[in-house]
Coordinates of C-alpha atoms in Angstrom, one line a residue:
X181 CA -16.6 7.8 -6.7
X182 CA -13.2 7.4 -5.8
X183 CA -11.3 4.6 -7.3
X184 CA -7.6 3.2 -6.0
X185 CA -5.6 1.8 -9.0
X186 CA -2.5 -0.5 -8.1
X187 CA 0.1 -1.3 -10.7
X188 CA 3.7 -2.7 -11.0
X189 CA 3.0 -6.3 -9.6
X190 CA 4.7 -9.6 -11.4
X191 CA 6.9 -12.4 -11.0
X192 CA 10.3 -11.6 -9.5
X193 CA 13.3 -14.0 -7.8
X194 CA 13.9 -13.8 -4.6
X195 CA 16.2 -11.3 -3.4
X196 CA 14.9 -9.2 -6.4
X197 CA 13.0 -6.0 -6.1
X198 CA 9.8 -4.5 -7.3
X199 CA 7.8 -1.2 -7.0
X200 CA 3.7 -1.1 -6.9
X201 CA 2.2 1.9 -7.6
X202 CA -1.3 3.1 -6.3
X203 CA -3.1 6.3 -7.8
X204 CA -6.5 7.2 -6.7
X205 CA -8.9 8.5 -9.5
X206 CA -9.6 11.7 -8.1
X207 CA -7.2 14.4 -8.0
X208 CA -8.8 16.2 -5.1
X209 CA -9.2 13.1 -2.9
X210 CA -8.7 13.8 0.7
X211 CA -7.5 11.5 2.4
X212 CA -5.5 11.0 6.2
X213 CA -3.5 8.2 5.3
X214 CA -2.7 5.4 3.0
X215 CA -1.4 1.8 3.3
X216 CA -0.6 -1.4 1.7
X217 CA -2.1 -4.8 3.1
X218 CA -1.4 -8.1 1.5
X219 CA -3.1 -11.5 1.4
X220 CA -1.5 -14.9 0.8
X221 CA -3.6 -17.7 -0.3
X222 CA -5.0 -19.5 2.8
X223 CA -4.1 -16.9 5.2
X224 CA -5.6 -13.5 6.5
X225 CA -5.1 -10.2 5.0
X226 CA -1.7 -8.7 6.5
X227 CA -0.9 -5.1 7.3
X228 CA 2.2 -4.0 5.1
X229 CA 2.7 -0.6 5.8
X230 CA 1.2 2.8 5.9
X231 CA 2.1 6.6 5.7
X232 CA 0.4 9.6 7.0
X233 CA -0.6 12.1 3.8
X234 CA 0.1 15.0 5.8
X235 CA 3.3 14.9 7.6
X236 CA 4.7 11.8 5.9
X237 CA 4.9 9.2 9.0
X238 CA 5.6 5.8 8.1
X239 CA 4.8 2.7 10.0
X240 CA 5.7 -1.2 8.9
X241 CA 4.9 -4.4 9.9
X242 CA 7.6 -6.3 11.4
X243 CA 7.8 -9.0 8.5
X244 CA 8.7 -6.0 6.0
X245 CA 11.1 -3.8 8.2
X246 CA 14.3 -2.8 6.6
X247 CA 13.0 -4.4 3.1
X248 CA 10.0 -2.3 2.0
X249 CA 9.4 1.2 1.9
X250 CA 6.4 3.5 1.5
X251 CA 6.8 6.9 0.1
X252 CA 4.0 9.4 -1.9
X253 CA 4.1 11.8 -4.4
X254 CA 1.4 14.5 -3.7
X255 CA 1.8 15.8 -7.1
X256 CA 0.9 12.7 -8.5
X257 CA -1.6 11.8 -6.3
X258 CA 0.2 8.3 -5.7
X259 CA 1.4 6.4 -3.0
X260 CA 4.5 3.6 -3.7
X261 CA 5.7 0.6 -2.1
X262 CA 9.1 -0.1 -3.1
X263 CA 10.2 -3.9 -2.2
X264 CA 13.8 -5.2 -1.9
X265 CA 15.1 -8.6 -0.8
X266 CA 12.3 -9.8 -1.7
X267 CA 11.6 -13.2 -0.4
X268 CA 9.0 -16.2 -1.3
X269 CA 7.2 -15.5 1.9
X270 CA 6.2 -11.9 0.3
X271 CA 4.2 -14.0 -2.0
X272 CA 0.6 -12.4 -2.1
X273 CA -1.9 -9.7 -3.3
X274 CA -1.1 -6.4 -2.6
X275 CA -3.9 -4.1 -1.9
X276 CA -3.5 -0.3 -1.3
X277 CA -5.9 1.2 0.8
X278 CA -6.8 4.9 1.8
X279 CA -8.4 6.4 5.3
X280 CA -10.7 9.1 4.0
X281 CA -12.4 10.0 7.3
X282 CA -11.2 10.7 10.9
X283 CA -14.2 9.1 12.5
X284 CA -13.8 5.9 12.1
X285 CA -10.4 6.3 11.7
X286 CA -10.2 3.2 9.3
X287 CA -9.4 2.1 5.8
X288 CA -12.8 3.0 3.8
X289 CA -11.1 2.9 0.2
X290 CA -9.4 -0.2 -1.3
X291 CA -8.0 -1.2 -4.8
X292 CA -8.5 -4.3 -6.3
X293 CA -5.2 -5.7 -5.7
X294 CA -1.9 -6.6 -7.7
X295 CA -0.1 -10.2 -7.8
X296 CA 3.3 -10.4 -6.3
X297 CA 5.1 -13.6 -7.0
X298 CA 8.6 -14.5 -5.9
X299 CA 10.1 -17.4 -7.0
X300 CA 13.0 -19.3 -5.0

């Protein structure tokens, strides 16, 4: 069973930066896309960003455009989320997820999450 493991969360001041990582436990894990989601207390889960594993196309939620960057390292089997100009509103548990099938094309693997706290 493939596991996704996030790391890199923590406490940062507003305006600061953090980089999250998400590694898959199985090197031969075939995926079509990977993404990052977040959930703040009392709020619904929110899409943050995603990357097409084949061609590297990226997609961003409106609230993070221009501040967050998703990238991948195929050799390390890892996806990254570089977060800059962080705001208190970015405080949430961040989850990485993967799409391993074309049908249905939905996220079917999830990490356990990593906490990001942005202080004002």
